Amino acid sequence: MFFSADLRAELKGYDAAEELVGRLPTAFGRWHPLHQAQYLESRFLLPGYILSSQGDRMAMAHGIEGRFPFLDHRLVEFAAKLPPEMKLKGLVEKHILREATKNLLPPAIGKRTKQPYRAPDSHSFSGAGELDYVRSAMGEEAIAAGGLFNAKAVTKLYEKCQSRPASGFRDNAAFVGVLSTQLWLQTFTGNSLRKAEAA
């Protein structure tokens, strides 16, 4: 809904989910649902997003080289062979890890729910203390000049995120996606934003 008419025409009904299904192993449909979910996350989400934009790129940009002990290939191979009930007990994740470390960690740590790392979302960029570059990139003229997004729809999203910092995941993802793309356009094409500012 945030893409411009020109971009939607260019995509011509492209379906990302259909492409993803075409890249799955032939036996995928016969796997246990937990193994299906683990495959999707480790094959598609982990390398390009979690380890890249939230891991290596973020760390290396600040001179830090990260180490990820749970991604040691021997541990991954071992974990892949474990039955699902050892990994997930009801809704309790990491069951076998919790059991293995119950005498090493305080209960407040060992029994707590998963604490995911989250990249900054819309409330980090809008509302009180908003920086000029965000206002410039997300302005209706800049969005229209970029040509990739529907300026009216993005303006509504922008206003929504400014007034309600606790927007849902979808709004947050859309906001950060649009802002990132607009900044990419400004940095690498010299396009849109400067023209909009000059107008």
Tab-separated table of C-alpha atoms in Angstrom, residues 64-150:
chain	number	residue	atom	x	y	z
A	64	ILE	CA	33.610	-4.133	17.126
A	65	GLU	CA	34.051	-7.665	15.843
A	66	GLY	CA	31.223	-9.822	17.146
A	67	ARG	CA	31.391	-13.489	18.072
A	68	PHE	CA	28.311	-15.706	17.979
A	69	PRO	CA	29.030	-18.895	19.967
A	70	PHE	CA	25.646	-20.480	19.315
A	71	LEU	CA	26.430	-20.379	15.583
A	72	ASP	CA	29.483	-22.629	15.879
A	73	HIS	CA	28.914	-25.184	13.111
A	74	ARG	CA	29.333	-28.142	15.478
A	75	LEU	CA	26.687	-26.810	17.838
A	76	VAL	CA	24.339	-26.011	14.937
A	77	GLU	CA	24.753	-29.541	13.535
A	78	PHE	CA	24.076	-31.036	16.979
A	79	ALA	CA	21.007	-28.864	17.557
A	80	ALA	CA	19.607	-29.671	14.112
A	81	LYS	CA	19.480	-33.362	15.066
A	82	LEU	CA	17.551	-32.802	18.295
A	83	PRO	CA	13.839	-33.704	18.332
A	84	PRO	CA	11.441	-30.721	18.434
A	85	GLU	CA	10.221	-31.489	21.979
A	86	MET	CA	13.741	-30.919	23.319
A	87	LYS	CA	13.865	-27.460	21.755
A	88	LEU	CA	10.359	-26.273	22.529
A	89	LYS	CA	8.327	-27.465	25.515
A	90	GLY	CA	4.837	-26.076	25.170
A	91	LEU	CA	5.510	-22.384	24.610
A	92	VAL	CA	8.836	-22.417	26.446
A	93	GLU	CA	11.631	-21.837	23.954
A	94	LYS	CA	15.203	-23.140	24.288
A	95	HIS	CA	14.095	-25.941	26.606
A	96	ILE	CA	17.299	-28.012	26.429
A	97	LEU	CA	19.481	-24.912	26.852
A	98	ARG	CA	17.482	-23.875	29.918
A	99	GLU	CA	17.883	-27.368	31.380
A	100	ALA	CA	21.620	-27.425	30.663
A	101	THR	CA	22.200	-24.066	32.369
A	102	LYS	CA	19.679	-24.187	35.230
A	103	ASN	CA	22.433	-24.603	37.820
A	104	LEU	CA	24.630	-21.953	36.198
A	105	LEU	CA	22.204	-19.048	35.840
A	106	PRO	CA	19.988	-17.310	38.385
A	107	PRO	CA	16.292	-18.248	37.911
A	108	ALA	CA	15.498	-14.634	36.963
A	109	ILE	CA	17.657	-15.127	33.861
A	110	GLY	CA	17.157	-18.819	33.150
A	111	LYS	CA	13.367	-18.735	33.338
A	112	ARG	CA	12.603	-15.397	31.753
A	113	THR	CA	10.961	-15.081	28.363
A	114	LYS	CA	13.089	-14.407	25.306
A	115	GLN	CA	14.408	-10.844	25.118
A	116	PRO	CA	14.816	-10.124	21.413
A	117	TYR	CA	17.135	-7.419	20.158
A	118	ARG	CA	15.215	-4.827	18.210
A	119	ALA	CA	16.625	-2.278	15.846
A	120	PRO	CA	15.362	1.299	16.323
A	121	ASP	CA	11.793	1.760	15.134
A	122	SER	CA	9.612	4.739	14.261
A	123	HIS	CA	9.572	6.330	17.715
A	124	SER	CA	13.378	6.635	17.524
A	125	PHE	CA	13.032	8.899	14.493
A	126	SER	CA	9.792	10.840	14.965
A	127	GLY	CA	8.087	12.975	17.570
A	128	ALA	CA	9.961	15.018	20.162
A	129	GLY	CA	13.580	15.533	19.235
A	130	GLU	CA	13.061	14.564	15.604
A	131	LEU	CA	16.078	15.465	13.470
A	132	ASP	CA	15.906	17.604	10.340
A	133	TYR	CA	17.114	14.826	8.034
A	134	VAL	CA	14.097	12.678	8.992
A	135	ARG	CA	11.651	15.523	8.412
A	136	SER	CA	13.288	16.223	5.058
A	137	ALA	CA	13.366	12.593	3.915
A	138	MET	CA	9.796	11.832	4.989
A	139	GLY	CA	8.263	15.044	3.661
A	140	GLU	CA	5.529	14.597	1.051
A	141	GLU	CA	7.517	16.404	-1.667
A	142	ALA	CA	10.616	14.281	-1.062
A	143	ILE	CA	8.585	11.073	-1.124
A	144	ALA	CA	6.907	12.074	-4.396
A	145	ALA	CA	10.249	13.111	-5.921
A	146	GLY	CA	11.789	9.744	-5.036
A	147	GLY	CA	9.132	8.029	-7.119
A	148	LEU	CA	9.085	4.744	-5.183
A	149	PHE	CA	6.363	5.423	-2.636
A	150	ASN	CA	2.810	6.721	-2.501
